[in-house]
CSV table of C-alpha atoms and ligand atoms in Angstrom, one decimal:
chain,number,residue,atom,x,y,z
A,610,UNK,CA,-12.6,12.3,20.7
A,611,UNK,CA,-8.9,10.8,21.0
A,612,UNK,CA,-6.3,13.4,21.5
A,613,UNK,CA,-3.5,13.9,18.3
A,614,UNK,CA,-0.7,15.0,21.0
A,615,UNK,CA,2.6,15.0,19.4
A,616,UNK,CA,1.2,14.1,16.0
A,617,UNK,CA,2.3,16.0,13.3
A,618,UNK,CA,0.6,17.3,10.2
A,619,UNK,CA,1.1,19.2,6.9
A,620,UNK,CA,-1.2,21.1,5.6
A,621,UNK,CA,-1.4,22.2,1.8
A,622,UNK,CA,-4.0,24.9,1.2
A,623,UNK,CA,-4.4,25.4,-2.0
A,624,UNK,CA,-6.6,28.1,-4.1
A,625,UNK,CA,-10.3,27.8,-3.8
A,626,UNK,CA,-13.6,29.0,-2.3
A,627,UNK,CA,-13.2,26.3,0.1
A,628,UNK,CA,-9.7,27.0,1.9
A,629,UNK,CA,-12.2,28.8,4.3
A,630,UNK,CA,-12.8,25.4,5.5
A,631,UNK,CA,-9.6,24.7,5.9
A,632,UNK,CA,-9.4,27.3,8.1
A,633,UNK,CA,-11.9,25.4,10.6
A,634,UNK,CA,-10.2,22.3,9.8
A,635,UNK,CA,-7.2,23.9,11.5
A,636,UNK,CA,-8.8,24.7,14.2
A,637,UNK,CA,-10.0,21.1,15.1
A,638,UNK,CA,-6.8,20.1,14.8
A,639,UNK,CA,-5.0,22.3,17.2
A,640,UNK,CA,-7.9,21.8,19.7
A,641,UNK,CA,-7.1,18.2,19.6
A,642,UNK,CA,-3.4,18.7,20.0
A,643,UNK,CA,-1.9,18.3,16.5
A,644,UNK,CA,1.4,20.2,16.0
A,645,UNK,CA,1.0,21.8,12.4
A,646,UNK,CA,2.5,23.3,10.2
A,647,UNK,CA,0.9,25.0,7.0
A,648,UNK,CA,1.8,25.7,2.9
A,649,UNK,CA,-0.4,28.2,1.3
A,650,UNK,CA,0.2,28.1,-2.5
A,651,UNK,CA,0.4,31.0,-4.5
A,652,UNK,CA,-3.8,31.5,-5.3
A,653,UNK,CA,-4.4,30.1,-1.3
A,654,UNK,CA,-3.0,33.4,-0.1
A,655,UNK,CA,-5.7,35.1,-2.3
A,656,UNK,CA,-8.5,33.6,0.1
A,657,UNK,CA,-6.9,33.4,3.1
A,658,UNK,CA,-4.2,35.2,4.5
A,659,UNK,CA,-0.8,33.6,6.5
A,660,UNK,CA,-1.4,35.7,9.7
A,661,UNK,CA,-5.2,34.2,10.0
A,662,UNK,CA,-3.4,30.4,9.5
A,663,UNK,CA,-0.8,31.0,11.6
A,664,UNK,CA,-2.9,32.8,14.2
A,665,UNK,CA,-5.2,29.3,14.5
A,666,UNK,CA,-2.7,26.9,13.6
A,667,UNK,CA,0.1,28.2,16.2
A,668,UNK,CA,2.3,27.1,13.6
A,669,UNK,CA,4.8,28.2,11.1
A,670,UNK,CA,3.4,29.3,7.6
A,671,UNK,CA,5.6,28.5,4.6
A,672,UNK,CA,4.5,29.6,0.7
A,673,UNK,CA,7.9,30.1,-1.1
A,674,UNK,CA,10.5,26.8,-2.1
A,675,UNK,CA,13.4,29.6,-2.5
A,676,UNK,CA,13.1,31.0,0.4
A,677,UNK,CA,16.6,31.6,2.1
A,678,UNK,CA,14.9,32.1,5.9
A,679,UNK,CA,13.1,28.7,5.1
A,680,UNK,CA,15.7,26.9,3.3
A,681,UNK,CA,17.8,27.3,6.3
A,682,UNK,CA,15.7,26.7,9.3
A,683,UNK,CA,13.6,23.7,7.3
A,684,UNK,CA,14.4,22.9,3.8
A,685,UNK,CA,11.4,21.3,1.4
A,686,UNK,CA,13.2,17.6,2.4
A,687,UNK,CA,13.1,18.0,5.7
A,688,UNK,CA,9.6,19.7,6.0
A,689,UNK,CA,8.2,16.7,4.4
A,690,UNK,CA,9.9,13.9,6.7
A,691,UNK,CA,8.8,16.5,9.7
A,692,UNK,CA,5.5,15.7,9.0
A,693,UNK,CA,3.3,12.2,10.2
A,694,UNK,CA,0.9,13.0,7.6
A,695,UNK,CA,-0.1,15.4,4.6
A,696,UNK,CA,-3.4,17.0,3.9
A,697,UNK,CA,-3.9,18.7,0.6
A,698,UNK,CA,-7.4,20.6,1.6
A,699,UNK,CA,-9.0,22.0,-0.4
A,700,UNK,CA,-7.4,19.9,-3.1
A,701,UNK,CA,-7.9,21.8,-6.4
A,702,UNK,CA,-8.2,20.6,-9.7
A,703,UNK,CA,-4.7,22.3,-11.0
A,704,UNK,CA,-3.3,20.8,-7.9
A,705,UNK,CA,-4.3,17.7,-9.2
A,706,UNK,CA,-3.2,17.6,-12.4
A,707,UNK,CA,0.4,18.7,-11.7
A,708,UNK,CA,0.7,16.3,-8.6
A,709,UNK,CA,-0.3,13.1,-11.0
A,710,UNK,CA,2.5,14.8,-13.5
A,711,UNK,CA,5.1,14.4,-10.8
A,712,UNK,CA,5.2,18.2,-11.5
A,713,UNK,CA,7.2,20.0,-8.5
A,714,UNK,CA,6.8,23.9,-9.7
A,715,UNK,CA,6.3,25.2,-6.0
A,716,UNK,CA,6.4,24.3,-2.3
A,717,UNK,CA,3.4,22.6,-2.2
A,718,UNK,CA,4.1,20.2,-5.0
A,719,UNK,CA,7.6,19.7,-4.2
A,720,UNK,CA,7.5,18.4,-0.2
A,721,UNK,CA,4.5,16.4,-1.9
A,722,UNK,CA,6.7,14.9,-4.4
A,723,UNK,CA,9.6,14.2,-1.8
A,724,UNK,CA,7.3,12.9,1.0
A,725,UNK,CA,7.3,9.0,2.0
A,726,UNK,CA,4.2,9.6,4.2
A,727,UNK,CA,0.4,9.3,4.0
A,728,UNK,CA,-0.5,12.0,1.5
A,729,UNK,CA,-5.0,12.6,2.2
A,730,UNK,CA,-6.4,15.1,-1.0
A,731,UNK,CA,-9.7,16.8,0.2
A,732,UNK,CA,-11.0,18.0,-3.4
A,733,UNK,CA,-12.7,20.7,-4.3
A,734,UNK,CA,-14.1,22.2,-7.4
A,735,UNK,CA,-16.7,22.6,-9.2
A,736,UNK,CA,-19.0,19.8,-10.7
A,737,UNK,CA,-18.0,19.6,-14.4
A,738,UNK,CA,-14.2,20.6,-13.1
A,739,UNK,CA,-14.7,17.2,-11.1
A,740,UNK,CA,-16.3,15.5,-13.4
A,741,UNK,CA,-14.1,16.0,-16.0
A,742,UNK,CA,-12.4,12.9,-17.2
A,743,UNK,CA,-9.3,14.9,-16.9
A,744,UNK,CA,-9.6,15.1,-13.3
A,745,UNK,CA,-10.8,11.6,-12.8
A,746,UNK,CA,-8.1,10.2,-14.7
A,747,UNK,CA,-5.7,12.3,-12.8
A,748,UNK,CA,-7.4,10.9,-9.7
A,749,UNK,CA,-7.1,7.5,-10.1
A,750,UNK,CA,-3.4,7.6,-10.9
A,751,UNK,CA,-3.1,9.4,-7.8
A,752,UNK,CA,-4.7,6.4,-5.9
A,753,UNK,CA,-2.8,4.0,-7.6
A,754,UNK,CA,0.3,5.9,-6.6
A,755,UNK,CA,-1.4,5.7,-2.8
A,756,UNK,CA,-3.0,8.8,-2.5
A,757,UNK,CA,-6.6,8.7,-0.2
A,758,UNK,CA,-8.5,10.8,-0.9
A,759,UNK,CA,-11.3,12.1,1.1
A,760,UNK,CA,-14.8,13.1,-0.5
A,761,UNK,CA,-16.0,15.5,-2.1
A,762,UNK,CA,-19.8,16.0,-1.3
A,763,UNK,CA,-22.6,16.5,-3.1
A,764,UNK,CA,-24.2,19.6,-2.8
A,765,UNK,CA,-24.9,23.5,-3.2
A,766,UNK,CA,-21.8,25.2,-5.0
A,767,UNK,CA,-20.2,29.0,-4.5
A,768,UNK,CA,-20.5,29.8,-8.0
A,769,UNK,CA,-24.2,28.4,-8.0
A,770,UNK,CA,-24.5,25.0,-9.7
A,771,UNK,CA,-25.3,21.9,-8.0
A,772,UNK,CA,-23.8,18.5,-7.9
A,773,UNK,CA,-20.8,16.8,-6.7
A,774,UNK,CA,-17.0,18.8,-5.8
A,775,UNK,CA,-17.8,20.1,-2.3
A,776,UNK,CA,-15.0,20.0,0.0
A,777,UNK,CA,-15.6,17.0,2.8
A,778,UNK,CA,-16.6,19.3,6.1
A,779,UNK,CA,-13.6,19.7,8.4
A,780,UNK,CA,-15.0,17.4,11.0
A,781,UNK,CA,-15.3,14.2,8.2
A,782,UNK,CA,-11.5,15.2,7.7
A,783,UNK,CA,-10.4,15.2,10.7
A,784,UNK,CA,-12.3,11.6,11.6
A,785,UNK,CA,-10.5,10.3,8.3
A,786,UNK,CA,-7.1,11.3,9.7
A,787,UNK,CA,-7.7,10.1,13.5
A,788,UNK,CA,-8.5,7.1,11.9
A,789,UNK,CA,-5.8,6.5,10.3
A,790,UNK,CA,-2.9,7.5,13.0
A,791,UNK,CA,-5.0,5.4,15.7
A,792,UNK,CA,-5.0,2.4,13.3
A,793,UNK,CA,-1.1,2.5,12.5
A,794,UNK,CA,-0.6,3.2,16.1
A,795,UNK,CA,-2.7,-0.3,17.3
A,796,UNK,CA,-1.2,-2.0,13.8
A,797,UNK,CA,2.2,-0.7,15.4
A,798,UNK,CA,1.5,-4.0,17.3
A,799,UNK,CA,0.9,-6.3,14.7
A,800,UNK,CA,3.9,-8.4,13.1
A,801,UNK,CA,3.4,-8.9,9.5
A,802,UNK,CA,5.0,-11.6,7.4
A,803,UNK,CA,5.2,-11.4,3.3
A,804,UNK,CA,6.4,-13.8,1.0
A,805,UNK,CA,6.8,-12.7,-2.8
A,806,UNK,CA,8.6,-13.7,-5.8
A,807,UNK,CA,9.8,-16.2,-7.6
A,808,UNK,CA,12.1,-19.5,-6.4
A,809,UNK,CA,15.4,-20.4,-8.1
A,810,UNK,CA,15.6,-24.9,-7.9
A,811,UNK,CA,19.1,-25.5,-9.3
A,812,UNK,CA,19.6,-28.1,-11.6
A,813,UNK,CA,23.8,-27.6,-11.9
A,814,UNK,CA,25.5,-24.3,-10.6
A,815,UNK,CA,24.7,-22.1,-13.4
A,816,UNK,CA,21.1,-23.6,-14.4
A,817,UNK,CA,17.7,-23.7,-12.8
A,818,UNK,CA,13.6,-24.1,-12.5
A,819,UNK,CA,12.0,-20.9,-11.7
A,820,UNK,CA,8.8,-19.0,-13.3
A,821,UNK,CA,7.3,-15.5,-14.5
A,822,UNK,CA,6.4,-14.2,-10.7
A,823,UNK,CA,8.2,-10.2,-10.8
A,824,UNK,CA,7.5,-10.3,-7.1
A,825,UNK,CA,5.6,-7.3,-7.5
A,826,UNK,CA,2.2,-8.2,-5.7
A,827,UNK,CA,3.9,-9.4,-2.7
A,828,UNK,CA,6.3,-6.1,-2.6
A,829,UNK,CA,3.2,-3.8,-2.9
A,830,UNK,CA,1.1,-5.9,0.0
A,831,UNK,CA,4.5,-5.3,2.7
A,832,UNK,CA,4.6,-2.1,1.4
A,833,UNK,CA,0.8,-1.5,2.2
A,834,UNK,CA,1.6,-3.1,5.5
A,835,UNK,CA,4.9,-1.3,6.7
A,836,UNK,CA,2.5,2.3,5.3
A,837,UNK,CA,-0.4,1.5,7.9
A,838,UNK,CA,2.0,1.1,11.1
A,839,UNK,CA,2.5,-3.0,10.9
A,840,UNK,CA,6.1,-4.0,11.8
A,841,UNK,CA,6.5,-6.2,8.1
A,842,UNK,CA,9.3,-8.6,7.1
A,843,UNK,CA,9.1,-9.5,3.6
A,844,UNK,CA,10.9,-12.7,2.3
A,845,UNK,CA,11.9,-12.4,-1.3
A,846,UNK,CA,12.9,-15.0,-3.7
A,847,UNK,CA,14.6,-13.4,-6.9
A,848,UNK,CA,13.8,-9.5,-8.2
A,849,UNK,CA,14.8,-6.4,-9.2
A,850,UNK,CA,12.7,-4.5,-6.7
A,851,UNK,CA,13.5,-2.3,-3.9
A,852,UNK,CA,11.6,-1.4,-0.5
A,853,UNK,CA,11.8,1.0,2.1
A,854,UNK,CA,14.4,0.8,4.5
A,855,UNK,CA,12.6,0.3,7.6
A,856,UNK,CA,10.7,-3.1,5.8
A,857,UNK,CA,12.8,-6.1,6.8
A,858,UNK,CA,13.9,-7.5,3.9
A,859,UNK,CA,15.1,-11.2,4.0
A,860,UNK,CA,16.6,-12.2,0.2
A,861,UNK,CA,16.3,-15.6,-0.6
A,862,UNK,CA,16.4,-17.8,-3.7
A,863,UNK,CA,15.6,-21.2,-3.1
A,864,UNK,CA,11.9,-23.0,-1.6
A,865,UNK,CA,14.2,-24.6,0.8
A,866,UNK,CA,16.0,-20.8,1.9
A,867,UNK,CA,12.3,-19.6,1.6
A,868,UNK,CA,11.0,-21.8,4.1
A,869,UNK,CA,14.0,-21.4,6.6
A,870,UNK,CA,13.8,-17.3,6.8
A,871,UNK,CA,10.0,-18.0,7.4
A,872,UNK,CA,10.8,-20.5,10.0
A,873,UNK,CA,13.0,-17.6,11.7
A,874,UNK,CA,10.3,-15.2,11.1
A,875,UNK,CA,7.7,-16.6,13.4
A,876,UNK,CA,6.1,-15.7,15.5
A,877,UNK,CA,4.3,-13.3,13.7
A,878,UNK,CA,0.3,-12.0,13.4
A,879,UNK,CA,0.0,-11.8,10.0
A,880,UNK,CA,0.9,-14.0,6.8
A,881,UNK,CA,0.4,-13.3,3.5
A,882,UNK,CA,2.0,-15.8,1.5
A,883,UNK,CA,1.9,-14.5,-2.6
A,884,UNK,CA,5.4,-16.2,-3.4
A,885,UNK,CA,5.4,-18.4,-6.8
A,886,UNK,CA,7.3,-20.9,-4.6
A,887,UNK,CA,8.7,-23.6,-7.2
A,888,UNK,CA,6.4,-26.8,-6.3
A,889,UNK,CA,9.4,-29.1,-7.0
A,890,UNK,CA,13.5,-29.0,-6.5
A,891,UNK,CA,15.6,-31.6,-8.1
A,892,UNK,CA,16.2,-34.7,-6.6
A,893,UNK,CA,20.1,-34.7,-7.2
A,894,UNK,CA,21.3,-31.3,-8.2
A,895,UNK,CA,24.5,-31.8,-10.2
A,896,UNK,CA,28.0,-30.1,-8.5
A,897,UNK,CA,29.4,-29.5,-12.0
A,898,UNK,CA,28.0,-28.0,-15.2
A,899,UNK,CA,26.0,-30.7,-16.6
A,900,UNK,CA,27.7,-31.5,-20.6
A,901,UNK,CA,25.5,-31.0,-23.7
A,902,UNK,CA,23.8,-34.8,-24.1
A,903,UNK,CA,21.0,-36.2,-26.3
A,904,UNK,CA,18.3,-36.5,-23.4
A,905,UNK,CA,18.4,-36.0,-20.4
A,906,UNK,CA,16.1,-36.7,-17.5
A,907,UNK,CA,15.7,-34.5,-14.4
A,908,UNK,CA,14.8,-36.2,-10.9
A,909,UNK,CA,12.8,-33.8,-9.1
A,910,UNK,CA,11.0,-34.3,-5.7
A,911,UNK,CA,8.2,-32.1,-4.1
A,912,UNK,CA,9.3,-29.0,-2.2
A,913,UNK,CA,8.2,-28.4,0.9
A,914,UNK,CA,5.1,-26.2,0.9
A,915,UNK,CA,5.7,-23.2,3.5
A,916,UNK,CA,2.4,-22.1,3.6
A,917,UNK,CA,1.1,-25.4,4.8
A,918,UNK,CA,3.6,-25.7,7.4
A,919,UNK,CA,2.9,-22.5,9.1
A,920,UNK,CA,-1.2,-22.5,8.9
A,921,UNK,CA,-1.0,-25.5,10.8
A,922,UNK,CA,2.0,-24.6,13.4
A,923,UNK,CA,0.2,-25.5,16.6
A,924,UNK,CA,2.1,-22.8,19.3
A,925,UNK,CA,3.0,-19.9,16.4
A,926,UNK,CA,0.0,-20.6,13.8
A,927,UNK,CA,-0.3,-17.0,13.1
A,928,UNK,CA,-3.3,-14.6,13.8
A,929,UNK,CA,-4.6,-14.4,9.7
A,930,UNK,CA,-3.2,-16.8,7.3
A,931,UNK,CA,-3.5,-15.6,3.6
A,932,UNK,CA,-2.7,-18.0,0.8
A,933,UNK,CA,-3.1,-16.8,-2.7
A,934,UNK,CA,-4.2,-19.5,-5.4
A,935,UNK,CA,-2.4,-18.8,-9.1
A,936,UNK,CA,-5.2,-20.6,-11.4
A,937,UNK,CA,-5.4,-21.0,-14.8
A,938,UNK,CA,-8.8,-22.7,-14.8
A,939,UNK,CA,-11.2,-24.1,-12.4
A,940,UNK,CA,-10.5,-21.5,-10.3
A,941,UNK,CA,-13.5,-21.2,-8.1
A,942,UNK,CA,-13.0,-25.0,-7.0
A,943,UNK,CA,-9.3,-25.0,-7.0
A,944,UNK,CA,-9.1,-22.1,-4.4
A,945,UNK,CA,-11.8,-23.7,-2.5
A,946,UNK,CA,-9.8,-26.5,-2.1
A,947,UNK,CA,-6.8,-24.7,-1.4
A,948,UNK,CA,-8.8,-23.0,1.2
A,949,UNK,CA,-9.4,-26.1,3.4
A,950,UNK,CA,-6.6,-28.4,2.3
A,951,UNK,CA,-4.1,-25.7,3.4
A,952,UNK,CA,-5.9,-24.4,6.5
A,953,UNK,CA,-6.1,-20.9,5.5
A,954,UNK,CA,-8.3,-17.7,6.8
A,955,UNK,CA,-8.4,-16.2,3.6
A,956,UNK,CA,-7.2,-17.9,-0.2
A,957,UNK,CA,-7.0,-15.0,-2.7
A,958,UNK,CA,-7.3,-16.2,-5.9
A,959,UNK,CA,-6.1,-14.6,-9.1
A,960,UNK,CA,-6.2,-16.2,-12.8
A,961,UNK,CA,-3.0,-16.1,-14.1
A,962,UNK,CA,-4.4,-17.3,-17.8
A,963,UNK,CA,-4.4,-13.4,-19.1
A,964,UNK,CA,-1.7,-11.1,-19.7
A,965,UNK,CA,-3.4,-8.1,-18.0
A,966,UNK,CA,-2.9,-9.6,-14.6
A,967,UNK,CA,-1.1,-12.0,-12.7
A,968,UNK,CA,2.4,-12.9,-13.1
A,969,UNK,CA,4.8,-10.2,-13.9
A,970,UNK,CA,1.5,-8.1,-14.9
A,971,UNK,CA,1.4,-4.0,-13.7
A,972,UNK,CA,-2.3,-5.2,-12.6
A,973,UNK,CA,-4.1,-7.4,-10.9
A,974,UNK,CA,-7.3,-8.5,-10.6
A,975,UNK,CA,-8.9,-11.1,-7.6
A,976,UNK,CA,-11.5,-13.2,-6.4
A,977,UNK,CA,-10.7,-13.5,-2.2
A,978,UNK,CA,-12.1,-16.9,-0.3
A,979,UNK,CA,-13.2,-16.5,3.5
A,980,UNK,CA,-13.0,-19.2,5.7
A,981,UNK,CA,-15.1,-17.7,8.7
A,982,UNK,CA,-16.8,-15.1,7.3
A,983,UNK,CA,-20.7,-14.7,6.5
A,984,UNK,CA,-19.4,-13.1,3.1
A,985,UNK,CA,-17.7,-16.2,1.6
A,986,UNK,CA,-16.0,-14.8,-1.6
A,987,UNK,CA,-15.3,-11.2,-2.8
A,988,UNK,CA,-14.4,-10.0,-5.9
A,989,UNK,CA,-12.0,-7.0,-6.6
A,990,UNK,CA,-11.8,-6.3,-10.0
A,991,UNK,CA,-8.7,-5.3,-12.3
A,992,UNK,CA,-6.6,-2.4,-10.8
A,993,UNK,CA,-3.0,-1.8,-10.4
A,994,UNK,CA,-1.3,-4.1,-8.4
A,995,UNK,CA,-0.4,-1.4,-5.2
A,996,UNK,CA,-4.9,-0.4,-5.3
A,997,UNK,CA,-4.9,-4.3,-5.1
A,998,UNK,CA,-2.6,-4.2,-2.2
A,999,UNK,CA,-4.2,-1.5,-0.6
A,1000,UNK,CA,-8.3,-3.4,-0.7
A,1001,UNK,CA,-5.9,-6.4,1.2
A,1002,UNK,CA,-4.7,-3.9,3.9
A,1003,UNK,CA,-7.7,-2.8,4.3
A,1004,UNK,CA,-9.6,-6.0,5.1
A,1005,UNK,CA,-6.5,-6.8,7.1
A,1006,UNK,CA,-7.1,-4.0,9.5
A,1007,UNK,CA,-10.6,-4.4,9.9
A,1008,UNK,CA,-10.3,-8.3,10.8
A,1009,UNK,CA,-7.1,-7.9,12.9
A,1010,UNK,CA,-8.2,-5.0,15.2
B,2541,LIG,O1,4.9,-11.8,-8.5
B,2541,LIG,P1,4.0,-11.1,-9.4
B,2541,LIG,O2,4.5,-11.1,-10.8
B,2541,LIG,O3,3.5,-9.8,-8.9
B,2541,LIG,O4,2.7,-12.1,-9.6
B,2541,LIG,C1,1.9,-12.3,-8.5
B,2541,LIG,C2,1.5,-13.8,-8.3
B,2541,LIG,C3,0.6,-14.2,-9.5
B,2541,LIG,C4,2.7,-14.7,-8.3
B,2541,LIG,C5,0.7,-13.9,-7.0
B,2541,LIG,O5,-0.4,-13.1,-7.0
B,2541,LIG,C6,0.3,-15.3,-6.7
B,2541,LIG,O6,-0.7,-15.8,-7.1
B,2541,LIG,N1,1.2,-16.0,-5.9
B,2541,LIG,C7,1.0,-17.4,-5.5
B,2541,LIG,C8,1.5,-18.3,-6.7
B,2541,LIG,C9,1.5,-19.7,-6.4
B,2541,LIG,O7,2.5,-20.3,-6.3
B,2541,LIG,O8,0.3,-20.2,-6.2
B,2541,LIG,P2,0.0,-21.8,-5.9
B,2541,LIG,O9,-1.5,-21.9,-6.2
B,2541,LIG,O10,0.9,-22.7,-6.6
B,2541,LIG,O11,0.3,-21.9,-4.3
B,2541,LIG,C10,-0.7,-21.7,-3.3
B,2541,LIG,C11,-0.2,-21.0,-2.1
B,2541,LIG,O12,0.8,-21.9,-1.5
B,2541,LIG,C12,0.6,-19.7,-2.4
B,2541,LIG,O13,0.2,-18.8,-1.4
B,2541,LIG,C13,2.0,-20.1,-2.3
B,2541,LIG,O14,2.8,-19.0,-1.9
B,2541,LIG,C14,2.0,-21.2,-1.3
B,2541,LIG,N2,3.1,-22.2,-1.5
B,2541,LIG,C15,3.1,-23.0,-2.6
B,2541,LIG,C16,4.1,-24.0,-2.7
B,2541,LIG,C17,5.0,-24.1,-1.7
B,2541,LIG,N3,6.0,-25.0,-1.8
B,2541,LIG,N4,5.0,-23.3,-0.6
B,2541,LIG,C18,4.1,-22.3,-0.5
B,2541,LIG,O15,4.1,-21.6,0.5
């Protein structure tokens, strides 16, 4: 098994039958050379105690968010950007709840709340607890704010029922979190290129051709990206929305300004082009304000397509080329033909006819074209636009490494 040496994890323990586990969880952890460091919440410490944690974990043990000893060697902020990765075992229903809330009562909810790192949920409960449409609402709010979570299993229960709400065994954990700090370690590696947004073509200084793209699908894929280790540039036409700081963020607002920050870009591994890039500019934009006349005719001229030009860059064509297809109808043929005409790996194709999905849409939904794959289409159905992101990611990682 690889060695965790110098990687650091957090570990919530919250109140349940199952913080036992955790317990052994610990263990495998520190025998693989994790530093960690552990919260017990208030009802943890009523199943296990700080000295047996500590005693395994080698590791400080916090449970109080006003404690002045804490506050001053490792406040809540800085115990959640200490850490490479949180793990919220066992995961309890209440724990739940108040995390999709954005509730931050105690420790354990507040360094969750602050963290900008992986957060993994190991639930554990009982069957109708997890079964509740309480909790699975609660869950898949968490996912689409990009939680993982890991299990539960279906089984034998402490308080005698049967059914699904086990805690994930410690081992099944701790392959889930290797995993995922060996994969952002070899995606460290990788160079990944986004485009998103819309493109501004001016027609006179204050007026212009652009279209509904928010930018949004494009911002969640880097995002997805910069999250599982890749080193991501994203080039953004026009938007309102922000990234983190260590995502290379290259503002643009024309095609032309588009396709010359990509140009720059390159070499890179990965492309993922989901920019609305305006398909024309105009011919002869006017220097001055153009007057109030009865008609007027606009000149335009095709822009150059970007995604066309690096697919088929002979010396920096990158690894994975991703086009994305914005159909209103035909859309199985149209992305097929995208596909080939614009020498992509993958076309993922979303129809931008509803108001659910698409453009400037909290959702998305998407059918994804493989050029060399036995699988030739996938769908993915509707889902928030960062769970959309995340399904991309994920087939990213698995073709790339
Ligand atoms: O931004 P959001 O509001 O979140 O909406 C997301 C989205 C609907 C804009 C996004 O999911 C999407 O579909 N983006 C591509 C939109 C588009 O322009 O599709 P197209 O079928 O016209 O272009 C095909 C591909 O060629 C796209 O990858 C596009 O980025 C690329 N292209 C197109 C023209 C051009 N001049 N250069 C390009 O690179």
């Amino acid at each position: 098994m690889k060695d965790l040496l110098n990687k650091k994890i957090l570990f919530i323990i919250c109140g349940g039958i199952s913080a036992y586990k955790s317990l052994e969880t610990i263990r495998i952890f520190k025998k693989h050379n994790a530093q960690i460091k552990t919260i017990l919440t208030k009802n943890a410490k009523e199943f296990v105690t700080p000295l047996s944690v500590t005693s395994l974990s080698k590791g400080k043990v916090y449970d109080d968010l006003f404690s002045l000893e804490n506050e001053a060697e490792m406040d809540h902020i800085s115990l959640s950007r200490w850490a490479d990765v949180i793990i919220i075992a066992p995961a309890t229903a209440n724990t739940i709840s108040k995390l999709s809330q954005g509730s931050s009562d105690d420790l354990a909810s507040t360094v969750t709340l602050a963290s900008n790192k992986q957060v993994f949920l190991a639930p554990a409960m009982n069957v109708r607890m997890w079964e509740h449409k309480s909790t699975q609402i609660n869950l898949k709010k968490l996912k689409s704010y990009g939680y993982k979570i890991i299990g539960p299993e279906i089984g034998d229960m402490a308080c005698g029922e049967y059914g699904e709400g086990k805690m994930s065994e410690p081992l099944v954990i701790y392959k889930e979190i290797q995993n995922f700090l060996f994969d952002k370690i070899k995606n460290n590696n990788f160079k990944a290129l986004v485009t998103a947004g819309p493109t501004n073509e001016y027609i006179d200084p204050v007026r212009f051709i652009t279209n509904k793209s928010s930018g949004r699908q494009g911002y969640e894929i880097a995002k997805s990206l910069h999250k599982r280790g890749f080193d991501t540039t994203l080039i953004s036409g026009p938007t309102n929305l922000k990234v983190d700081e260590n995502i290379k963020l290259i503002k643009v607002e024309t095609a032309e300004e588009m396709f010359k920050a990509t140009q720059k870009s390159l070499p890179t591994d990965i492309a993922i082009f989901a920019a609305a890039v305006a398909d024309f500019k105009l011919r002869d934009k006017q220097k001055e304000k153009i007057k109030k006349i009865e008609n007027l005719t606009l000149n335009l001229e095709k822009n150059i397509d970007i995604l066309n030009y690096v697919s088929n860059h002979n010396s920096m064509r990158p690894k994975i080329v991703v086009g994305f297809a914005a159909e209103t109808s035909n859309l199985e043929k149209n992305a097929a033909e995208k596909l080939k005409n614009k020498n992509c790996d993958w076309i993922i194709a979303n129809n931008v006819s509803k108001d659910e999905s698409g453009f400037n849409a909290e959702h998305n939904e998407i059918k994804i074209f493989y050029k060399n794959k036995k699988m030739k289409t996938e769908n993915i159905s509707l889902r928030k636009k960062s769970e959309i992101s995340e399904e991309i990611v994920d087939r990213i990682v698995a073709q790339i490494n």
